[in-house]
XYZ file of C-alpha atoms in Angstrom:
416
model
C 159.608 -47.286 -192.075
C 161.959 -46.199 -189.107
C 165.697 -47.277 -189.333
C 165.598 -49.762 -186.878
C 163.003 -51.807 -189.503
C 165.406 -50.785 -192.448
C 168.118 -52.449 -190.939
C 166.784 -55.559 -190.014
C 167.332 -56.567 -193.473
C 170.777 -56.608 -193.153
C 172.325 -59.725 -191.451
C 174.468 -59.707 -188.330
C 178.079 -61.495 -188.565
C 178.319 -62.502 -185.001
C 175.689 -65.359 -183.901
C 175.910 -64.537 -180.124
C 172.712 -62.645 -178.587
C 173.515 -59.079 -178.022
C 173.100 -57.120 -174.678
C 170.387 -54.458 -175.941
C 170.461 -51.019 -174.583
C 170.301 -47.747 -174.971
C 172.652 -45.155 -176.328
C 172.677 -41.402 -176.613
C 169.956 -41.066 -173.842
C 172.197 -38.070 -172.663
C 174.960 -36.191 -175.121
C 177.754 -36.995 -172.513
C 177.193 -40.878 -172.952
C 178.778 -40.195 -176.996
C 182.058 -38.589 -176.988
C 183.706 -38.066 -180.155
C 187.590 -36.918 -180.184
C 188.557 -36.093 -183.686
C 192.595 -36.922 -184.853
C 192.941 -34.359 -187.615
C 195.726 -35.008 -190.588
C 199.389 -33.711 -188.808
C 199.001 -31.376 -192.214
C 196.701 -28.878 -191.351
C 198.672 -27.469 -188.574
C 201.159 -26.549 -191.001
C 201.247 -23.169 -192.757
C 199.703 -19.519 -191.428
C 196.806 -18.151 -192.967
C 194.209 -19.781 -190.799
C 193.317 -20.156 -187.364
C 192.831 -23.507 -186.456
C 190.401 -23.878 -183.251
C 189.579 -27.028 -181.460
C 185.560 -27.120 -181.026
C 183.839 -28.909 -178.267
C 180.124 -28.948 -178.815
C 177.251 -30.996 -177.380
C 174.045 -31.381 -178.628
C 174.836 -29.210 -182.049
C 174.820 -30.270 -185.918
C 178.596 -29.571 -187.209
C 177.040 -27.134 -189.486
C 174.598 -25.293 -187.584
C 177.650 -25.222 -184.953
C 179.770 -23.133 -188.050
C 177.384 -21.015 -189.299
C 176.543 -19.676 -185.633
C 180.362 -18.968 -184.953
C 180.394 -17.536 -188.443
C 177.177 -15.298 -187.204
C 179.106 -14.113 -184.337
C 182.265 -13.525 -185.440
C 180.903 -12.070 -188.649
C 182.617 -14.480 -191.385
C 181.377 -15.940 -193.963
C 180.591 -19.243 -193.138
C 182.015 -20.370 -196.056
C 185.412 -18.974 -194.528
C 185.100 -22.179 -191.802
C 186.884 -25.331 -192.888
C 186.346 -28.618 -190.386
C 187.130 -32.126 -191.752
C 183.744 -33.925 -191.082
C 180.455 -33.610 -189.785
C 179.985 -35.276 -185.902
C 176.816 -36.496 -184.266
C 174.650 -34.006 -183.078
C 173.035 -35.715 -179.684
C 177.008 -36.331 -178.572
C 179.740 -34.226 -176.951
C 182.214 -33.910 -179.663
C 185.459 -32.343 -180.461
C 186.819 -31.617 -183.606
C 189.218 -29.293 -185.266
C 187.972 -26.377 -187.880
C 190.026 -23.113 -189.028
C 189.056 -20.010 -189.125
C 190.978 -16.976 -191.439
C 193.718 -15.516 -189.362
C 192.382 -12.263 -188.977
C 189.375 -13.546 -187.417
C 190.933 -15.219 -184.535
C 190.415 -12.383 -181.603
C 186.490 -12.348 -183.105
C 185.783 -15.944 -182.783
C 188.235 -15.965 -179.523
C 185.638 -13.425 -177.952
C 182.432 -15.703 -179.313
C 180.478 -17.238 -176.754
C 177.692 -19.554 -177.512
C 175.723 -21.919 -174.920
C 177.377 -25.606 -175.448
C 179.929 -24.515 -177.810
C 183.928 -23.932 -176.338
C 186.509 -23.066 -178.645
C 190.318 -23.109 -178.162
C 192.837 -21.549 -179.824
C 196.031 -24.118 -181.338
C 197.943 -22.949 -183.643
C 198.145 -21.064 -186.847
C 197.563 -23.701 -189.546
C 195.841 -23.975 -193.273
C 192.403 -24.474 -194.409
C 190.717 -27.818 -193.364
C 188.901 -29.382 -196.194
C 186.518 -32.269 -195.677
C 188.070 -35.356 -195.087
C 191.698 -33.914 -193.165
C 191.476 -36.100 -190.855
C 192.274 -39.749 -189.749
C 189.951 -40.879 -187.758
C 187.842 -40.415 -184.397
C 188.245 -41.903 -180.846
C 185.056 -42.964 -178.952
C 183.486 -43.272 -175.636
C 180.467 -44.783 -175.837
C 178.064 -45.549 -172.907
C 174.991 -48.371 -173.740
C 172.526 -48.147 -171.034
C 169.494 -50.369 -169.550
C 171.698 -53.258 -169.702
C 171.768 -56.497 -167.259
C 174.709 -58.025 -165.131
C 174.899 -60.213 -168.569
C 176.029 -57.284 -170.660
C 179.794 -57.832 -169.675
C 180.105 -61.408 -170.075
C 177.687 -60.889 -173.565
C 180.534 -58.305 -174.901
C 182.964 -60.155 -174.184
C 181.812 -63.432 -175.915
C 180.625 -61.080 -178.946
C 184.053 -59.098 -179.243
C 186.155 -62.612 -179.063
C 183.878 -63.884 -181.771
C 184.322 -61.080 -184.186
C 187.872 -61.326 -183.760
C 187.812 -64.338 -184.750
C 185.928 -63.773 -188.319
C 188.065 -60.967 -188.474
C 186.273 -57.988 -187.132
C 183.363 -56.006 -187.058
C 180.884 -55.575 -190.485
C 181.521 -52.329 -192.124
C 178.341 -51.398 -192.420
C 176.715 -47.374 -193.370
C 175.251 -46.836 -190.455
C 171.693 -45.379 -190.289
C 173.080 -41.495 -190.658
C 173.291 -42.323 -193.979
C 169.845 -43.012 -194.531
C 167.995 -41.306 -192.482
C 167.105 -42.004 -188.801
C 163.474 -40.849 -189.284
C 162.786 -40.647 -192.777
C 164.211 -43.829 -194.375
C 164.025 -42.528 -197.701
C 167.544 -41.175 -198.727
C 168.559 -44.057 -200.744
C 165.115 -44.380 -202.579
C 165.164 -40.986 -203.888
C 169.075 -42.019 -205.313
C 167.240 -44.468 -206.815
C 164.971 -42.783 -208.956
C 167.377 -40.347 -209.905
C 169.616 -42.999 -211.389
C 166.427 -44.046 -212.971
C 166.059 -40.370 -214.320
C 162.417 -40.049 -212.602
C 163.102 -36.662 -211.192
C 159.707 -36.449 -210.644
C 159.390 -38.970 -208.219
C 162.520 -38.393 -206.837
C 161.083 -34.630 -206.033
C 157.860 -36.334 -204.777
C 159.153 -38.574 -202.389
C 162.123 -35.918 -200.884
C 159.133 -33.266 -200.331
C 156.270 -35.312 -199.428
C 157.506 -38.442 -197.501
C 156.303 -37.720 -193.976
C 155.866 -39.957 -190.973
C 153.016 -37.457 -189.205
C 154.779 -36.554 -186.205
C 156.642 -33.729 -186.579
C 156.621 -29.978 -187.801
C 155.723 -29.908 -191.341
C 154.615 -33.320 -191.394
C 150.987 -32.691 -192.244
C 152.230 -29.987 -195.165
C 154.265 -32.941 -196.810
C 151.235 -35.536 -196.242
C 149.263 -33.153 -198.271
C 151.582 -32.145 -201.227
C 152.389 -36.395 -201.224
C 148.739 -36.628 -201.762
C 147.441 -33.426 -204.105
C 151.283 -32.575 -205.659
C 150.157 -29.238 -205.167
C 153.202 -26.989 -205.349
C 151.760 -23.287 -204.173
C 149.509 -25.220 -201.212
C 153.078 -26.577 -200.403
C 154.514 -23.061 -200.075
C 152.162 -21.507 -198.142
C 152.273 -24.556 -195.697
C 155.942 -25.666 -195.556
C 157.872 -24.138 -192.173
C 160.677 -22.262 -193.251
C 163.182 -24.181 -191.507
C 162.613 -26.910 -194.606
C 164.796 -24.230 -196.813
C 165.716 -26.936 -199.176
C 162.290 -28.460 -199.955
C 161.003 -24.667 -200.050
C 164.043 -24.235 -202.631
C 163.190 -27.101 -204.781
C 159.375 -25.930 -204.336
C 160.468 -22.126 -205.820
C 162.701 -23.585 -208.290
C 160.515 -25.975 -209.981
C 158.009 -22.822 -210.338
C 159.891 -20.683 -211.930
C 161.411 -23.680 -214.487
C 158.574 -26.515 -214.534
C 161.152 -28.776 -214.410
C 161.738 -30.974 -211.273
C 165.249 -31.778 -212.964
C 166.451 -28.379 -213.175
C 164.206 -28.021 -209.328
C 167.290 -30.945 -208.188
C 169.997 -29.134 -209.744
C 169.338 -26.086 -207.892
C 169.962 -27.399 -204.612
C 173.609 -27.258 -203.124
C 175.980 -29.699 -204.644
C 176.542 -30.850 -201.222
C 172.871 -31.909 -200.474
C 172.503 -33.573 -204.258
C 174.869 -35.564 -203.547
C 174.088 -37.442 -200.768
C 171.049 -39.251 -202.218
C 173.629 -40.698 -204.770
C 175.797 -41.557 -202.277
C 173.080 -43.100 -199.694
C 172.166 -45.259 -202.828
C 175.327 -46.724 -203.119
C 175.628 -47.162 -199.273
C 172.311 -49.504 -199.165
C 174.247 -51.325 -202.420
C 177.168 -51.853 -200.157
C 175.622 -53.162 -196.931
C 173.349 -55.284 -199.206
C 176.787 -56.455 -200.495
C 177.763 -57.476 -197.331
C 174.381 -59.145 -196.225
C 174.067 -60.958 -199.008
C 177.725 -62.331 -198.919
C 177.349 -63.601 -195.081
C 174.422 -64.895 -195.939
C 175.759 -67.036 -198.807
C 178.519 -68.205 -196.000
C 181.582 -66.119 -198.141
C 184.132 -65.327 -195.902
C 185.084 -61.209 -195.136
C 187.952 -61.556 -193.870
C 189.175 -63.953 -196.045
C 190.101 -63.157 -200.220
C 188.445 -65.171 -202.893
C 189.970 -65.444 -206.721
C 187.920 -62.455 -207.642
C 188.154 -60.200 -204.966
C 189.413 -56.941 -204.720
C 191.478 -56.277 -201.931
C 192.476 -52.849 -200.282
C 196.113 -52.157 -199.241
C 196.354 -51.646 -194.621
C 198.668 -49.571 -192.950
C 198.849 -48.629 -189.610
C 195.450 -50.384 -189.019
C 194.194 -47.836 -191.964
C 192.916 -48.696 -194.720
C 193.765 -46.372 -198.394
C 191.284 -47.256 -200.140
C 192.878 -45.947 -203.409
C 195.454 -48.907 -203.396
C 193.615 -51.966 -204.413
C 194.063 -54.962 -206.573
C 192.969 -58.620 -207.627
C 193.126 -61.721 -206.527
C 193.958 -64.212 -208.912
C 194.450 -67.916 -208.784
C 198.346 -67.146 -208.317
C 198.397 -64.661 -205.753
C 195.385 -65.374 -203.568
C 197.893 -67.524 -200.420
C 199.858 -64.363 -200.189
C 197.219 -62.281 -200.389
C 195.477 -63.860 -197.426
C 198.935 -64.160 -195.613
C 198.548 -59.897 -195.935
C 195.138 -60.647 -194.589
C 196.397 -62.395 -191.370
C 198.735 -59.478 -190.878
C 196.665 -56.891 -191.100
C 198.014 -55.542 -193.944
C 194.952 -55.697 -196.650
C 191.142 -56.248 -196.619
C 189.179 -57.505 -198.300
C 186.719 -54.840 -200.244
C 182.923 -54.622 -201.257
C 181.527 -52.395 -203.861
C 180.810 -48.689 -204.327
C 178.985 -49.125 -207.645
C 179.855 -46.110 -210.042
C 180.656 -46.018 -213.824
C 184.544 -46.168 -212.870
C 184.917 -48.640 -210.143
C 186.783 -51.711 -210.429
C 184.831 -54.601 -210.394
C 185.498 -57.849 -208.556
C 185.461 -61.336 -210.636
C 184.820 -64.542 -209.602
C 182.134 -65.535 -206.785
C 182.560 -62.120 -205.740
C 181.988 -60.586 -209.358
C 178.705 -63.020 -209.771
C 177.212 -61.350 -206.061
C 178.592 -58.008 -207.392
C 176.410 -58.140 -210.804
C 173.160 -59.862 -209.000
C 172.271 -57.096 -206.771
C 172.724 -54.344 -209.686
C 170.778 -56.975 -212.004
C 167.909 -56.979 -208.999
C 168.141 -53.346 -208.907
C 167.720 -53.129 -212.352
C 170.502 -50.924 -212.869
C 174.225 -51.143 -214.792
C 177.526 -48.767 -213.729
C 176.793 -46.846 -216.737
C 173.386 -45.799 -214.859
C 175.784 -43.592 -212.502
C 177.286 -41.959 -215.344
C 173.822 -40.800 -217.634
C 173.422 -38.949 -214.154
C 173.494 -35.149 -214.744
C 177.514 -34.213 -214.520
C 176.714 -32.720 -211.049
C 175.967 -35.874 -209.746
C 177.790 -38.349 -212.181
C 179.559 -41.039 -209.646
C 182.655 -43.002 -210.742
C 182.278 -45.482 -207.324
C 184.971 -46.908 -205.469
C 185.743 -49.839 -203.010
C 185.424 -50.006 -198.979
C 186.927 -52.609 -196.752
C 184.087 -54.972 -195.854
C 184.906 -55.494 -191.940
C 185.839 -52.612 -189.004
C 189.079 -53.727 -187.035
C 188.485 -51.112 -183.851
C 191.809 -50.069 -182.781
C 192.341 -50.169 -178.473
C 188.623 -51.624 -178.144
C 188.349 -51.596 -174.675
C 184.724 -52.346 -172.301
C 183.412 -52.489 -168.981
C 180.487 -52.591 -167.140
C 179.680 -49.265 -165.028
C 177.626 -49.695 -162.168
C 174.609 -47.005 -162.419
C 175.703 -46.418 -165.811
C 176.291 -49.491 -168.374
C 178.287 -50.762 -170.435
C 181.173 -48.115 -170.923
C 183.215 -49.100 -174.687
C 186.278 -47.060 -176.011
C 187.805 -46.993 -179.588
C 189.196 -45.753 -182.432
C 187.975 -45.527 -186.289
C 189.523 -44.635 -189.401
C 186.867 -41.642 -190.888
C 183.943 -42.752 -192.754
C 183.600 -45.830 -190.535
C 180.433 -45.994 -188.336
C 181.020 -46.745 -184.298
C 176.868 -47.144 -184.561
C 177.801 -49.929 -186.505
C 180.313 -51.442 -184.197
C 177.541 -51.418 -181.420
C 174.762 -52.982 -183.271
C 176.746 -56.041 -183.396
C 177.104 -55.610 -179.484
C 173.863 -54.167 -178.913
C 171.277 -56.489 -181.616
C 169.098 -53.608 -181.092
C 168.128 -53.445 -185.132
């Protein structure tokens, strides 16, 4: 299953047709422009460089600068991981007395620039990121389609807040199944399907068909490529311990994490399928709902609370000034849970998962996940579009972090 048929399960809010298209066919048609937190430019043990890469993983990006300038990758702090098929720019920092080293590093499609003297950037230091996106292999149609698909979502209050398909996977849909069973505690299968789903194109394909079919872990290491370190990791792990739980726990807390996390994203967009579906409102607050507190067009996702019968007309007066949201669920043992309606749709998808929020708490303490809330529609700050003859359909705007501009265009683009 590619992401394209993983998505189609989730339900579009806007009921116009979109203007299909392509994106990404070069790196220059995605350009990402981080705005970092005013903070980290404050203080003067670091270097903090502005990074322009195209076609590069954030990561592999770092740990080839780290190569060169002979750091410790470890040493490099950015904010967030950017597409790799894009041009992007983002901040990271660098100790101080590395600056001349990783001044003098030069790497094909990777510039850095020196701006200031600044502190350590942790995951997460930043506000959000601007966009240019091109869509191409559109018709004459595509502006007039935008347009009429942008004024509608205004009007329901903006765009759904979907995890887009990063999360999951874009070849191997399979991230959010493997959460799955570990909630479930069947670290066995969990192990099973991260090593052995395959989808028999691609290096190292044929290697996971096999171990999928035989479970044979030594066949496995003589045929996995290195480049899958983790899998090889897990494969080494789980011989010297016969345990595929204590196999999981070896890998970087990092990596475990995300299959926890995907989990939870499929709960949320599942959340938000499920409540367009059943006609509930998003940009509207039910007795029941929890709402997040908006400032600046931002949403803090830390300052949330109820509805109740008494406070749900100024609540949705907030609403109309952009100064709350309405929120969906992260499930985890700590989260608080909406009532109401929204509490009934809330329960019914962990009851059809067969799962409680205690489930994300028997995880081991690694992985244990106390859950959260997320604003259930995108409000794209200075959306602007046009149509680009030779080109496409040319769209510009800005997101607070951790919301998906993939998502804003499949709205537009009803492309999956």
């Amino acid at each position: 299953m590619d992401y394209r048929e993983f998505f189609s399960r989730f339900r579009y809010l806007s009921e116009r047709p979109g203007i299909g298209g392509r994106i990404k066919v070069f790196p220059e048609d995605f350009v990402v422009v981080e705005e970092p937190l005013p903070q980290i430019f404050e203080g003067g043990k670091h270097a903090v460089f502005l990074l322009k890469k195209r076609n590069w993983e954030t990561m592999a990006a770092v740990k080839e600068i780290a190569k060169r300038a002979e750091i410790r990758h470890s040493d490099i702090g950015f904010a967030g991981t950017k597409d790799r098929h894009a041009v992007t720019y983002q901040y990271i920092s660098v100790p101080a007395r590395a600056r001349e080293k990783v001044e003098g590093v030069q790497i094909r499609d990777i510039e850095l620039r020196f701006v200031s003297y600044g502190k350590f950037i942790k995951l997460g230091y930043l506000v959000g990121n601007r966009f240019r996106i091109i869509v191409r292999d559109v018709n004459g149609e595509a502006f007039e389609r935008t347009r009429e698909i942008v004024g509608e979502l205004r009007e329901k209050g903006g765009f759904p807040n979907y995890f887009g398909y990063q999360r999951f996977g874009e070849r191997r849909v399979t991230n959010h199944l493997i959460g799955k069973l570990l909630l479930q505690g069947d670290f066995e299968g969990a192990a099973r399907l991260f090593l052995g789903a395959h989808e028999g194109e691609m290096e190292g394909d044929e290697a996971r068909r096999r171990f999928w079919e035989t479970g044979d872990v030594d066949r496995a290491l003589e045929e996995f490529p290195n480049f899958l370190r983790y899998e090889r990791a897990m494969l080494h792990r789980y011989k010297e311990t016969g345990s595929w739980k204590r196999a999981f726990l070896g890998l970087p807390l990092p990596i475990m994490r995300i299959f926890i996390h995907s989990y939870q994203s499929y709960l949320f967009n599942l959340y938000i399928s499920r409540r367009i579906e059943e006609g509930l409102p998003l940009n509207e607050a039910l007795v029941g709902d929890i709402v997040v507190q908006v400032k600046g067009g931002i949403p803090y996702r830390d300052r949330t609370y109820r509805v109740t019968e008494t406070n749900v007309d100024f609540v949705n007066e907030k609403i109309r000034k952009n100064q709350a949201m309405v929120s969906g669920p992260l499930f985890g043992f700590a989260m608080r849970r909406a009532r109401g309606l929204p509490g009934r749709l809330e329960g019914e998808i962990l009851e059809g998962e067969g799962l409680s929020p205690e489930d994300f708490k028997r995880l081991p303490k690694q992985m244990a996940e106390p859950g959260g809330r997320r604003e259930l529609l995108i409000r794209p700050l200075g959306l602007t579009y046009g149509y680009v003859p030779g080109q496409g359909m040319c769209l510009r705007f800005f997101l607070p972090k951790g919301v998906y501009a993939t998502s804003v265009l499949r709205e537009i683009m009803k492309d999956h």
